[in-house]
Every structure is written in structure tokens, then in C-alpha cells.
Amino acid sequence: MAESIVFTKHAERSQIYKEILPQLEALIAGETDLTANLANIAAVLREAFGFLWVGFYLVREGQLVLGPFQGPVACTRIESGQGVCGHAYESRKTVIVPNVHEFPGHIACSSRSLSEIVVPMFNDDGSVFGVLDVDSERLDDFADVDARSLEAIVRLIEKLPR
């Protein structure tokens, strides 16, 4: 198992994602515990990009329940359709929000969060089992490169045992 992640600091995001993706794949290879894998993925993304908050919400009895994360204290439970996470869960689509203050029903877990991206994670049967949530202290901090790259990371997670 790798004990550190190597990436080119101050490179374009696309380059950093390209560098960390195979390292993430190696990091989770052979580990069967989902919590451990999600924790390491959150840590790598926060270290590589300096995001305010990176973490996972897992579906439990129709709600999103806080899972492994890196960053400030977070909301513990989110109802389907509520906030950005609940919207991504319900719509089953990646959601990019340039300004969270303009998103109807945004849940302000941290007043420091200004923009957000949420990527749903799917079971083999097509149901959503959780979401990857990333918050930034910068407005309009997420773009298509983040969506595509985070979706590629989620595809790795979807192959893991649960």
C-alpha cells in the first residue's frame, strides 16, 4: 500500500487528476473495507486540491448519512431532494453549483462553502448507494474536468465490495 501520493503541485487540475487516478486505483486495490477506501480517497482529493471539504454520504433507509470525510464538521443526515447532495441523489446526476447561495434549498453545513460538486455512486442494479461531495471556499471552482475526473474516481469506488 502506498503511504503517500505524488502529484505535480500547481499543475492544471486535469494533470493532477491524471496523476492521482492510477495512484488511487493502487491505493484501494486489495482493500475490501469500503470505509477505509472512502477515507483514503477523501484524504487524497483534499491533499491534492486543497478543497474545503471532501467526503461521502451513504444511503441508509432512504436518507444520505455522513460517511468518511476530510474537512470541517458536516451535516449528519440529508433527506432525498434536499440540498445539493439530496438533489444529486434524487436526480442521479452529477451536480455542479457555482454559487451555493443561489442554489434553492442549499444546506449550509459550513458558511465557508461557496461552490460545490456532487457525484452519485451506483450499485450494479442502478440504484444510488451514496454520493461524493466536494465543497470549495471559492466561487465557481468546479468545471467539466472535475465532473469527468470525479466520475472516473466514483467508477473505481463502484467496483469495490460493499
PDB file of C-alpha atoms in Angstrom:
ATOM      1  CA  MET A   1       0.000   0.000   0.000  1.00  0.00           C
ATOM      2  CA  ALA A   2       1.211   3.493  -0.803  1.00  0.00           C
ATOM      3  CA  GLU A   3       1.855   5.774   2.151  1.00  0.00           C
ATOM      4  CA  SER A   4       1.857   8.967   0.136  1.00  0.00           C
ATOM      5  CA  ILE A   5       0.503  10.343  -3.088  1.00  0.00           C
ATOM      6  CA  VAL A   6       2.786  12.070  -5.562  1.00  0.00           C
ATOM      7  CA  PHE A   7       1.471  14.781  -7.845  1.00  0.00           C
ATOM      8  CA  THR A   8       2.732  17.932  -9.534  1.00  0.00           C
ATOM      9  CA  LYS A   9       1.832  20.787  -7.227  1.00  0.00           C
ATOM     10  CA  HIS A  10       0.480  23.884  -9.013  1.00  0.00           C
ATOM     11  CA  ALA A  11      -0.241  21.884 -12.183  1.00  0.00           C
ATOM     12  CA  GLU A  12      -3.530  22.208 -14.022  1.00  0.00           C
ATOM     13  CA  ARG A  13      -6.330  20.228 -12.382  1.00  0.00           C
ATOM     14  CA  SER A  14      -6.566  17.898 -15.369  1.00  0.00           C
ATOM     15  CA  GLN A  15      -2.904  16.964 -14.899  1.00  0.00           C
ATOM     16  CA  ILE A  16      -3.296  16.377 -11.154  1.00  0.00           C
ATOM     17  CA  TYR A  17      -6.345  14.175 -11.712  1.00  0.00           C
ATOM     18  CA  LYS A  18      -4.389  12.243 -14.363  1.00  0.00           C
ATOM     19  CA  GLU A  19      -1.535  11.726 -11.895  1.00  0.00           C
ATOM     20  CA  ILE A  20      -3.624  10.697  -8.890  1.00  0.00           C
ATOM     21  CA  LEU A  21      -6.147   8.391 -10.601  1.00  0.00           C
ATOM     22  CA  PRO A  22      -3.782   5.407 -11.045  1.00  0.00           C
ATOM     23  CA  GLN A  23      -2.422   6.009  -7.538  1.00  0.00           C
ATOM     24  CA  LEU A  24      -5.949   5.909  -6.116  1.00  0.00           C
ATOM     25  CA  GLU A  25      -6.578   2.693  -8.005  1.00  0.00           C
ATOM     26  CA  ALA A  26      -3.421   1.170  -6.478  1.00  0.00           C
ATOM     27  CA  LEU A  27      -4.270   2.526  -3.033  1.00  0.00           C
ATOM     28  CA  ILE A  28      -7.662   0.805  -2.907  1.00  0.00           C
ATOM     29  CA  ALA A  29      -6.602  -2.386  -4.711  1.00  0.00           C
ATOM     30  CA  GLY A  30      -6.921  -5.362  -2.441  1.00  0.00           C
ATOM     31  CA  GLU A  31      -8.622  -3.460   0.398  1.00  0.00           C
ATOM     32  CA  THR A  32     -12.112  -4.840   0.976  1.00  0.00           C
ATOM     33  CA  ASP A  33     -13.297  -2.336   3.594  1.00  0.00           C
ATOM     34  CA  LEU A  34     -15.387   0.392   1.958  1.00  0.00           C
ATOM     35  CA  THR A  35     -14.956   2.827   4.860  1.00  0.00           C
ATOM     36  CA  ALA A  36     -11.165   2.580   4.683  1.00  0.00           C
ATOM     37  CA  ASN A  37     -11.169   3.113   0.930  1.00  0.00           C
ATOM     38  CA  LEU A  38     -13.540   6.087   1.057  1.00  0.00           C
ATOM     39  CA  ALA A  39     -11.481   7.674   3.842  1.00  0.00           C
ATOM     40  CA  ASN A  40      -8.286   7.395   1.810  1.00  0.00           C
ATOM     41  CA  ILE A  41      -9.938   8.733  -1.344  1.00  0.00           C
ATOM     42  CA  ALA A  42     -11.280  11.752   0.568  1.00  0.00           C
ATOM     43  CA  ALA A  43      -7.827  12.387   2.043  1.00  0.00           C
ATOM     44  CA  VAL A  44      -6.110  12.200  -1.356  1.00  0.00           C
ATOM     45  CA  LEU A  45      -8.577  14.593  -3.010  1.00  0.00           C
ATOM     46  CA  ARG A  46      -8.294  17.118  -0.207  1.00  0.00           C
ATOM     47  CA  GLU A  47      -4.496  16.903  -0.177  1.00  0.00           C
ATOM     48  CA  ALA A  48      -4.180  17.184  -3.958  1.00  0.00           C
ATOM     49  CA  PHE A  49      -6.570  20.110  -4.437  1.00  0.00           C
ATOM     50  CA  GLY A  50      -6.925  21.826  -1.057  1.00  0.00           C
ATOM     51  CA  PHE A  51     -10.712  21.721  -1.191  1.00  0.00           C
ATOM     52  CA  LEU A  52     -12.610  22.883   1.907  1.00  0.00           C
ATOM     53  CA  TRP A  53     -14.465  19.596   2.322  1.00  0.00           C
ATOM     54  CA  VAL A  54     -14.330  16.221   0.585  1.00  0.00           C
ATOM     55  CA  GLY A  55     -16.449  13.332   1.687  1.00  0.00           C
ATOM     56  CA  PHE A  56     -19.120  10.777   1.178  1.00  0.00           C
ATOM     57  CA  TYR A  57     -22.745  10.386   2.127  1.00  0.00           C
ATOM     58  CA  LEU A  58     -24.111   6.835   2.040  1.00  0.00           C
ATOM     59  CA  VAL A  59     -27.740   5.858   1.552  1.00  0.00           C
ATOM     60  CA  ARG A  60     -29.316   4.469   4.710  1.00  0.00           C
ATOM     61  CA  GLU A  61     -33.082   3.910   4.792  1.00  0.00           C
ATOM     62  CA  GLY A  62     -33.713   6.489   2.062  1.00  0.00           C
ATOM     63  CA  GLN A  63     -31.526   9.211   3.613  1.00  0.00           C
ATOM     64  CA  LEU A  64     -27.954  10.254   2.930  1.00  0.00           C
ATOM     65  CA  VAL A  65     -25.916   9.628   6.067  1.00  0.00           C
ATOM     66  CA  LEU A  66     -22.452  11.105   6.621  1.00  0.00           C
ATOM     67  CA  GLY A  67     -19.598   8.765   5.784  1.00  0.00           C
ATOM     68  CA  PRO A  68     -15.825   9.225   5.665  1.00  0.00           C
ATOM     69  CA  PHE A  69     -14.719  12.800   5.016  1.00  0.00           C
ATOM     70  CA  GLN A  70     -11.924  15.350   5.327  1.00  0.00           C
ATOM     71  CA  GLY A  71     -12.677  18.898   6.452  1.00  0.00           C
ATOM     72  CA  PRO A  72     -14.831  20.760   8.958  1.00  0.00           C
ATOM     73  CA  VAL A  73     -17.721  19.154  10.826  1.00  0.00           C
ATOM     74  CA  ALA A  74     -20.542  18.296   8.422  1.00  0.00           C
ATOM     75  CA  CYS A  75     -24.279  17.704   8.318  1.00  0.00           C
ATOM     76  CA  THR A  76     -25.024  14.184   9.515  1.00  0.00           C
ATOM     77  CA  ARG A  77     -28.216  13.362   7.590  1.00  0.00           C
ATOM     78  CA  ILE A  78     -29.650  14.730   4.358  1.00  0.00           C
ATOM     79  CA  GLU A  79     -33.086  13.891   3.007  1.00  0.00           C
ATOM     80  CA  SER A  80     -33.538  12.865  -0.622  1.00  0.00           C
ATOM     81  CA  GLY A  81     -34.042  16.001  -2.719  1.00  0.00           C
ATOM     82  CA  GLN A  82     -32.654  18.330  -0.033  1.00  0.00           C
ATOM     83  CA  GLY A  83     -29.611  20.474  -0.757  1.00  0.00           C
ATOM     84  CA  VAL A  84     -27.062  19.714  -3.455  1.00  0.00           C
ATOM     85  CA  CYS A  85     -26.356  16.182  -2.191  1.00  0.00           C
ATOM     86  CA  GLY A  86     -30.014  15.286  -1.962  1.00  0.00           C
ATOM     87  CA  HIS A  87     -30.603  16.720  -5.440  1.00  0.00           C
ATOM     88  CA  ALA A  88     -27.769  14.619  -6.934  1.00  0.00           C
ATOM     89  CA  TYR A  89     -29.126  11.557  -5.136  1.00  0.00           C
ATOM     90  CA  GLU A  90     -32.651  12.120  -6.407  1.00  0.00           C
ATOM     91  CA  SER A  91     -31.706  13.199  -9.958  1.00  0.00           C
ATOM     92  CA  ARG A  92     -28.998  10.503 -10.234  1.00  0.00           C
ATOM     93  CA  LYS A  93     -26.752  13.053 -11.991  1.00  0.00           C
ATOM     94  CA  THR A  94     -23.576  14.952 -11.201  1.00  0.00           C
ATOM     95  CA  VAL A  95     -24.447  18.428  -9.968  1.00  0.00           C
ATOM     96  CA  ILE A  96     -22.096  21.421 -10.190  1.00  0.00           C
ATOM     97  CA  VAL A  97     -23.142  24.517  -8.246  1.00  0.00           C
ATOM     98  CA  PRO A  98     -21.012  27.622  -8.982  1.00  0.00           C
ATOM     99  CA  ASN A  99     -22.536  29.597  -6.084  1.00  0.00           C
ATOM    100  CA  VAL A 100     -24.233  27.605  -3.321  1.00  0.00           C
ATOM    101  CA  HIS A 101     -26.060  30.735  -2.121  1.00  0.00           C
ATOM    102  CA  GLU A 102     -28.004  30.704  -5.390  1.00  0.00           C
ATOM    103  CA  PHE A 103     -28.992  27.028  -5.148  1.00  0.00           C
ATOM    104  CA  PRO A 104     -32.598  26.646  -3.954  1.00  0.00           C
ATOM    105  CA  GLY A 105     -32.685  24.706  -0.694  1.00  0.00           C
ATOM    106  CA  HIS A 106     -28.913  24.669  -0.192  1.00  0.00           C
ATOM    107  CA  ILE A 107     -27.985  23.201   3.183  1.00  0.00           C
ATOM    108  CA  ALA A 108     -25.246  25.333   4.735  1.00  0.00           C
ATOM    109  CA  CYS A 109     -23.174  22.802   6.644  1.00  0.00           C
ATOM    110  CA  SER A 110     -20.300  25.309   6.533  1.00  0.00           C
ATOM    111  CA  SER A 111     -20.614  29.030   5.912  1.00  0.00           C
ATOM    112  CA  ARG A 112     -17.191  28.842   4.239  1.00  0.00           C
ATOM    113  CA  SER A 113     -18.530  26.723   1.356  1.00  0.00           C
ATOM    114  CA  LEU A 114     -19.132  28.801  -1.781  1.00  0.00           C
ATOM    115  CA  SER A 115     -19.274  26.235  -4.589  1.00  0.00           C
ATOM    116  CA  GLU A 116     -19.937  22.507  -4.685  1.00  0.00           C
ATOM    117  CA  ILE A 117     -19.900  19.406  -6.861  1.00  0.00           C
ATOM    118  CA  VAL A 118     -21.711  16.172  -6.023  1.00  0.00           C
ATOM    119  CA  VAL A 119     -21.358  12.874  -7.908  1.00  0.00           C
ATOM    120  CA  PRO A 120     -23.762   9.967  -7.309  1.00  0.00           C
ATOM    121  CA  MET A 121     -22.421   6.425  -6.845  1.00  0.00           C
ATOM    122  CA  PHE A 122     -24.378   3.465  -8.248  1.00  0.00           C
ATOM    123  CA  ASN A 123     -24.902  -0.176  -7.321  1.00  0.00           C
ATOM    124  CA  ASP A 124     -24.849  -2.849 -10.034  1.00  0.00           C
ATOM    125  CA  ASP A 125     -28.678  -2.697 -10.158  1.00  0.00           C
ATOM    126  CA  GLY A 126     -28.551   1.042 -10.967  1.00  0.00           C
ATOM    127  CA  SER A 127     -29.667   2.277  -7.552  1.00  0.00           C
ATOM    128  CA  VAL A 128     -27.711   5.045  -5.856  1.00  0.00           C
ATOM    129  CA  PHE A 129     -25.757   3.876  -2.787  1.00  0.00           C
ATOM    130  CA  GLY A 130     -24.138   7.216  -1.974  1.00  0.00           C
ATOM    131  CA  VAL A 131     -22.616  10.444  -3.221  1.00  0.00           C
ATOM    132  CA  LEU A 132     -19.163  12.007  -3.380  1.00  0.00           C
ATOM    133  CA  ASP A 133     -19.452  15.615  -2.183  1.00  0.00           C
ATOM    134  CA  VAL A 134     -16.762  18.273  -2.656  1.00  0.00           C
ATOM    135  CA  ASP A 135     -17.043  21.846  -1.358  1.00  0.00           C
ATOM    136  CA  SER A 136     -14.789  24.796  -2.153  1.00  0.00           C
ATOM    137  CA  GLU A 137     -14.187  28.142  -0.491  1.00  0.00           C
ATOM    138  CA  ARG A 138     -14.029  29.677  -3.971  1.00  0.00           C
ATOM    139  CA  LEU A 139     -16.961  30.646  -6.172  1.00  0.00           C
ATOM    140  CA  ASP A 140     -17.294  28.793  -9.480  1.00  0.00           C
ATOM    141  CA  ASP A 141     -14.457  26.437  -8.567  1.00  0.00           C
ATOM    142  CA  PHE A 142     -15.701  23.343 -10.433  1.00  0.00           C
ATOM    143  CA  ALA A 143     -15.823  22.637 -14.150  1.00  0.00           C
ATOM    144  CA  ASP A 144     -16.301  19.758 -16.569  1.00  0.00           C
ATOM    145  CA  VAL A 145     -12.789  18.485 -15.843  1.00  0.00           C
ATOM    146  CA  ASP A 146     -13.789  17.997 -12.208  1.00  0.00           C
ATOM    147  CA  ALA A 147     -17.049  16.291 -13.155  1.00  0.00           C
ATOM    148  CA  ARG A 148     -15.356  13.882 -15.579  1.00  0.00           C
ATOM    149  CA  SER A 149     -12.466  13.134 -13.237  1.00  0.00           C
ATOM    150  CA  LEU A 150     -14.550  12.700 -10.093  1.00  0.00           C
ATOM    151  CA  GLU A 151     -16.925  10.468 -12.051  1.00  0.00           C
ATOM    152  CA  ALA A 152     -13.898   8.333 -13.039  1.00  0.00           C
ATOM    153  CA  ILE A 153     -12.946   8.075  -9.360  1.00  0.00           C
ATOM    154  CA  VAL A 154     -16.522   7.115  -8.490  1.00  0.00           C
ATOM    155  CA  ARG A 155     -16.362   4.346 -11.136  1.00  0.00           C
ATOM    156  CA  LEU A 156     -13.423   2.898  -9.145  1.00  0.00           C
ATOM    157  CA  ILE A 157     -15.490   3.069  -5.952  1.00  0.00           C
ATOM    158  CA  GLU A 158     -18.458   1.362  -7.609  1.00  0.00           C
ATOM    159  CA  LYS A 159     -16.286  -1.708  -8.277  1.00  0.00           C
ATOM    160  CA  LEU A 160     -15.417  -2.075  -4.574  1.00  0.00           C
ATOM    161  CA  PRO A 161     -17.115  -4.629  -2.325  1.00  0.00           C
ATOM    162  CA  ARG A 162     -19.858  -3.178  -0.117  1.00  0.00           C
TER     163      ARG A 162
END
